[in-house]
Coordinates of C-alpha atoms in Angstrom, one line a residue:
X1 CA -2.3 -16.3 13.8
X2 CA -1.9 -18.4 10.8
X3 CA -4.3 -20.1 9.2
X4 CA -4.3 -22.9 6.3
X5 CA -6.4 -21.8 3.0
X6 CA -9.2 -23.5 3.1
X7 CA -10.1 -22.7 6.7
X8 CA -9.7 -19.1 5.5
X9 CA -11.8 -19.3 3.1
X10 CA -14.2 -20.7 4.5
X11 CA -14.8 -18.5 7.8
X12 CA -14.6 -15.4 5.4
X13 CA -18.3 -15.6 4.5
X14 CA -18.6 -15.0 8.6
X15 CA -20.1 -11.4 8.8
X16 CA -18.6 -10.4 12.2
X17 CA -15.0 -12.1 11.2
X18 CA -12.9 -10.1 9.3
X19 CA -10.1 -11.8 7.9
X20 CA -6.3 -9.4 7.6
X21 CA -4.0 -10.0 5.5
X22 CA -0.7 -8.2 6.5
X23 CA 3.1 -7.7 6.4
X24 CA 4.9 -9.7 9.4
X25 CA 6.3 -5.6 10.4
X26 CA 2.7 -4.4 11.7
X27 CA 2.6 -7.8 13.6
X28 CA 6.3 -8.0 15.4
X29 CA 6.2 -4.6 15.8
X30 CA 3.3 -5.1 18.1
X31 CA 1.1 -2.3 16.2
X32 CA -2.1 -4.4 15.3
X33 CA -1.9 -5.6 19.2
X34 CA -2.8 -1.6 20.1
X35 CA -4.9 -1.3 16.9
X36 CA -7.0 -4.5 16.8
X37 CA -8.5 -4.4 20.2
X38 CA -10.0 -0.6 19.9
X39 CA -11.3 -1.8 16.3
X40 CA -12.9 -5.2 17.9
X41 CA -14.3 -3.3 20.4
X42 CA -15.9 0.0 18.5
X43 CA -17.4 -2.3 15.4
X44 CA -18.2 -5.9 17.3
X45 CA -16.3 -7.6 14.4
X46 CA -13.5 -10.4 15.5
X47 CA -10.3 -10.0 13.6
X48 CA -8.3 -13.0 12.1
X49 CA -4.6 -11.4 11.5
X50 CA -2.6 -13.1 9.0
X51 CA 0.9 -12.4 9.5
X52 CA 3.0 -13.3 6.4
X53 CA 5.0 -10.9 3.9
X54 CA 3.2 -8.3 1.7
X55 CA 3.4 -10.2 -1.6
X56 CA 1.9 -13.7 0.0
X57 CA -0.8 -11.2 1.5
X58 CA -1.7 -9.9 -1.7
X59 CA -1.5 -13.6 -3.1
X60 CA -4.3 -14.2 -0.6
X61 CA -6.3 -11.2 -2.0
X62 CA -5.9 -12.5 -5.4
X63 CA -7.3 -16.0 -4.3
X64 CA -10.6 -14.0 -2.5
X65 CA -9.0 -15.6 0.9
X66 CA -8.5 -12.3 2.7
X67 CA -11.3 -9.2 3.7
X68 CA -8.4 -6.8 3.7
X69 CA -5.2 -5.8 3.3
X70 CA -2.4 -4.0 4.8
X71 CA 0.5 -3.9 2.9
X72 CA 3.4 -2.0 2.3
X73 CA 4.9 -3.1 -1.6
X74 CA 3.8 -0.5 -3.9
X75 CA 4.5 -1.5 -7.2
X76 CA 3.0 -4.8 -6.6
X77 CA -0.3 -3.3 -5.2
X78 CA -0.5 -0.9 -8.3
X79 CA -0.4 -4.5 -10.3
X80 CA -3.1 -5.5 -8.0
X81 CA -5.3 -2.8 -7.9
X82 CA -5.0 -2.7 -12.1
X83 CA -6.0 -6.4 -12.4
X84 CA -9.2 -5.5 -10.7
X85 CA -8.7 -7.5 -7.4
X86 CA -8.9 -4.5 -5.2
X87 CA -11.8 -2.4 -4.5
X88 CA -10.3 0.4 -2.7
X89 CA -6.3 1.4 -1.9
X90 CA -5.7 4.2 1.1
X91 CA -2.7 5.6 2.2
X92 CA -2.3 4.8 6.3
X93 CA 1.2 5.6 7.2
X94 CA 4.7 5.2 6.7
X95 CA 7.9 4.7 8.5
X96 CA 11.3 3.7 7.0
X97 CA 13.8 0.8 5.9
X98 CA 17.4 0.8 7.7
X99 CA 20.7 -1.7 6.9
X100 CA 21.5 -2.4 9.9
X101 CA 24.4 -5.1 11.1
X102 CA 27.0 -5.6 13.9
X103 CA 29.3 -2.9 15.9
X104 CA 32.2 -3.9 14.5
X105 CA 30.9 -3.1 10.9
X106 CA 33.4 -4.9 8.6
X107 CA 32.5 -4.0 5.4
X108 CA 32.4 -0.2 6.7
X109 CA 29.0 0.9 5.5
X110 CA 28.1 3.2 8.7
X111 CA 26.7 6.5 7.7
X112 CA 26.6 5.6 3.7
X113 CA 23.9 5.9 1.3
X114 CA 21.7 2.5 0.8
X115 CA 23.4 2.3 -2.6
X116 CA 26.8 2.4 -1.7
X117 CA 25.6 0.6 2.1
X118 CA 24.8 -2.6 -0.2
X119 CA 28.1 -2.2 -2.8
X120 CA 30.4 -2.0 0.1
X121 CA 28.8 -5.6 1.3
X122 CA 29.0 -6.8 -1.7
X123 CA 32.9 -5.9 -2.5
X124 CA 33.3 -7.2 1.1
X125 CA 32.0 -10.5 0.8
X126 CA 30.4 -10.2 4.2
X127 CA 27.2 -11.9 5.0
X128 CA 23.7 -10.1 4.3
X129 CA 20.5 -11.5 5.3
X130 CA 17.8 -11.0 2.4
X131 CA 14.4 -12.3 3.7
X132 CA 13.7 -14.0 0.3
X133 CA 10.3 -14.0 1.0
X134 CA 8.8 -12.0 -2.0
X135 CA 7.6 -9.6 0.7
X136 CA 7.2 -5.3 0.6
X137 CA 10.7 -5.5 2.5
X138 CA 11.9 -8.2 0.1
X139 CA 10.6 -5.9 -3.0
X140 CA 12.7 -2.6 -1.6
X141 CA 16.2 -4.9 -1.1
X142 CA 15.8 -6.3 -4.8
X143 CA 15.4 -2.8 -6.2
X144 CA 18.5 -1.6 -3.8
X145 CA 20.4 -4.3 -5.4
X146 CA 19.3 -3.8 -9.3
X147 CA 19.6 0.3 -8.5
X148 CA 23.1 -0.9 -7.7
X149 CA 23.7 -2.7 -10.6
X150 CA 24.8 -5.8 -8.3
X151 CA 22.9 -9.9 -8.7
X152 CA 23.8 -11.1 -5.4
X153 CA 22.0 -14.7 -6.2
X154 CA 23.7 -17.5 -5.9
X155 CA 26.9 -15.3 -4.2
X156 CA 27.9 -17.4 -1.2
X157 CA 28.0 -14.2 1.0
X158 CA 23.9 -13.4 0.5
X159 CA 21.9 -16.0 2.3
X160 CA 17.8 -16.1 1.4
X161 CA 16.3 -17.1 5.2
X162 CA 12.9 -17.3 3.5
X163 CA 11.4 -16.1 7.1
X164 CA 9.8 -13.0 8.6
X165 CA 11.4 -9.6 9.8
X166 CA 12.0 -10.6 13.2
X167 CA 13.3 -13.9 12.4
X168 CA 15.4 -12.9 9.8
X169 CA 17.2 -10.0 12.3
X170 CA 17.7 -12.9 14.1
X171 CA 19.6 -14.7 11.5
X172 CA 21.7 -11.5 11.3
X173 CA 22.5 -10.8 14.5
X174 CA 23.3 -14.8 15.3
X175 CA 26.2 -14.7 12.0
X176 CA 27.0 -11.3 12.7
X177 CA 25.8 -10.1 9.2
X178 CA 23.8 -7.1 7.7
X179 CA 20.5 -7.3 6.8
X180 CA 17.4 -4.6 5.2
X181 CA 14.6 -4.3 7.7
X182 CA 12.1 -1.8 8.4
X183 CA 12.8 0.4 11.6
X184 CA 10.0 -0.3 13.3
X185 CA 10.6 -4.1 13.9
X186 CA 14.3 -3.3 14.6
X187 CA 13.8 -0.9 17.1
X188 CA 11.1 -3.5 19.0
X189 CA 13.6 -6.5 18.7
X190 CA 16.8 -4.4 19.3
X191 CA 17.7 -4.9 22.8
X192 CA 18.3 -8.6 21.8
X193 CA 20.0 -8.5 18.3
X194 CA 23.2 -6.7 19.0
X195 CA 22.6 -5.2 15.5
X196 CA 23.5 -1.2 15.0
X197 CA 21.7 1.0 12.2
X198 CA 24.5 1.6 10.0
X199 CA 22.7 3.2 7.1
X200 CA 19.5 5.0 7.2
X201 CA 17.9 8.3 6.1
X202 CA 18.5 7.6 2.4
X203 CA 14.9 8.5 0.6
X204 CA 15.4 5.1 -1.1
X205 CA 14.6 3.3 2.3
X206 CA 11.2 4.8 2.5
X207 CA 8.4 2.5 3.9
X208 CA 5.1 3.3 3.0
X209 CA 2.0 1.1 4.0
X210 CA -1.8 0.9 2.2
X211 CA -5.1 -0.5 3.3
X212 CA -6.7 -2.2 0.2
X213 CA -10.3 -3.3 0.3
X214 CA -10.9 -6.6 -1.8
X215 CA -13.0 -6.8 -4.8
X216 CA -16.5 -8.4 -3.5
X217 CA -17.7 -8.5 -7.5
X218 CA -14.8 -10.8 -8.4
X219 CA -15.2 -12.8 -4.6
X220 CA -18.5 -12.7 -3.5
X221 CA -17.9 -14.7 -0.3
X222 CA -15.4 -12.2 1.6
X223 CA -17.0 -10.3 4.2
X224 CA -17.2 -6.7 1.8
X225 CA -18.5 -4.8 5.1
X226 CA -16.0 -6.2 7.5
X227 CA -13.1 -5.3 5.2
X228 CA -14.4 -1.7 4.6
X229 CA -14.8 -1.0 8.1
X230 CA -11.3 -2.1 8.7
X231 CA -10.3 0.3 6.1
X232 CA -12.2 2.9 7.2
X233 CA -11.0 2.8 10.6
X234 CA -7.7 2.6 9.8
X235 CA -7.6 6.1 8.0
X236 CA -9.7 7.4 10.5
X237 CA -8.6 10.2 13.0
X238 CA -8.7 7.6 16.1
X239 CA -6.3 5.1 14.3
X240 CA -4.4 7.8 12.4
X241 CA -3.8 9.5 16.1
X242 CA -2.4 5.8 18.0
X243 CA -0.6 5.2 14.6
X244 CA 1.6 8.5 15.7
X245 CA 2.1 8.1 18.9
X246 CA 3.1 4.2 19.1
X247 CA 6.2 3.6 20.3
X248 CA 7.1 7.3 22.0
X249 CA 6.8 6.2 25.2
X250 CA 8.8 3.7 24.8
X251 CA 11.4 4.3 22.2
X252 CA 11.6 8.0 22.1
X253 CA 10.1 8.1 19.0
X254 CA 7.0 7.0 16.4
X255 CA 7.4 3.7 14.8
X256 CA 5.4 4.8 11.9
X257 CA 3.8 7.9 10.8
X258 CA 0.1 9.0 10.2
X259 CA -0.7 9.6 6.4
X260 CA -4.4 9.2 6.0
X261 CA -5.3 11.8 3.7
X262 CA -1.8 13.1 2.0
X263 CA -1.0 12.7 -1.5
X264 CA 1.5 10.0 -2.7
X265 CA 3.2 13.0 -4.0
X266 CA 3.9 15.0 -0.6
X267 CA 5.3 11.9 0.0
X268 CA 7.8 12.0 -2.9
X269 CA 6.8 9.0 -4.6

């Protein structure tokens, strides 16, 4: 649900509503809707899910308008955590970016690196969708780009939708263009984009996600106990074991992977 600033602020004081703050991928994916329930259920708390990109979500946290996060930008939660408006940052899982676009592929990108995926667009001139959103999925295209030593801005072939993950495949798939999106959201939109992954596996394109609690000494109004219980059941063997096994059933495969526990390092970050 989305919800204007002051009325989030306001209802944070509430001790059994725990206000989230995530990244549109955990919500169009349709993983909070397995998590949220079991949470609500075991701890009594309500939670108020804020769907918007992980950079506005950590905006929120800055602004003491959020319990807790779920986020999945790194560097920029780093920047967070060092300005002293986090309490606590846990590892909870990670899945993985993919460019994906249409069949016919024109600017023949299938089976390249991310790298040479985004310079093959580029030479080509064909459309790519960014997001444009200053979101963790936003963050990973920008470094692609400046990894490639490409500025796509203001090129007529890179369009800024300035929308969510789902909406923004949608953009794609309706212009028949390529666009960066994390595979879990792909795989639950697929069967109506008529997008293909064209370039995946590339350790570049990893996806990794982080449950930050928010600093109740520098926002004294956010519900501290809501947000750790969040946290803590997030990491925790339960979530950790739904986490894995989302999506099998239905796609043959996780849409995100348990990390409660591991080291960024075993990782490879």
């Amino acid at each position: 649900m989305s919800i204007g600033g002051g009325a989030v602020f306001a209802e944070a004081a509430g001790s059994k509503s725990v206000i989230l703050a995530t990244t549109t991928s955990t919500q169009d994916s349709g993983l909070l809707d397995l998590l949220i329930p079991v949470f609500e259920k075991q701890t009594g708390y309500q939670v108020k899910t804020i769907s918007v990109g992980s950079g506005q979500a950590m905006k929120m946290g800055e602004r003491g308008e959020a319990d807790v996060l779920l986020v999945h930008s790194p560097a920029a939660e780093q920047k967070f955590m060092a300005a002293g408006f986090g309490a606590t940052r846990r590892l909870v899982m990670h899945n993985d970016f993919v460019i994906v676009g249409p069949a016919a592929d024109p600017a023949k990108i299938k089976g390249t690196s991310a790298i040479e995926a985004i310079s093959r667009i580029a030479r080509s001139g064909s459309l790519f969708a960014s997001r444009g959103d200053n979101s963790g999925t936003h963050a990973k295209e920008l470094g692609l780009w400046k990894a490639a030593g490409l500025n796509p801005e203001g090129q007529q072939w890179y369009q800024q939708t300035g929308l969510g993950m789902g909406q923004t495949l949608s953009v794609a798939a309706e212009k028949k263009g390529y666009t960066l999106t994390d595979r879990a959201t792909y795989l639950a939109l697929r069967k109506n984009l008529g997008l293909d992954i064209l370039s995946e596996g590339d350790g570049k394109l990893l996806n990794i996600y982080h449950v930050l609690e928010l600093n109740s000494v520098k926002w004294p109004k956010v519900n501290r106990a809501g947000g750790k219980a969040f946290a803590d059941f997030m990491v925790s063997k339960q979530a950790q074991q739904l986490i894995g096994s989302f999506g099998v059933s239905r796609y043959g495969s996780a849409l995100f992977f348990p990390d409660a526990g591991k080291t960024p390092e075993s990782l490879g970050l």
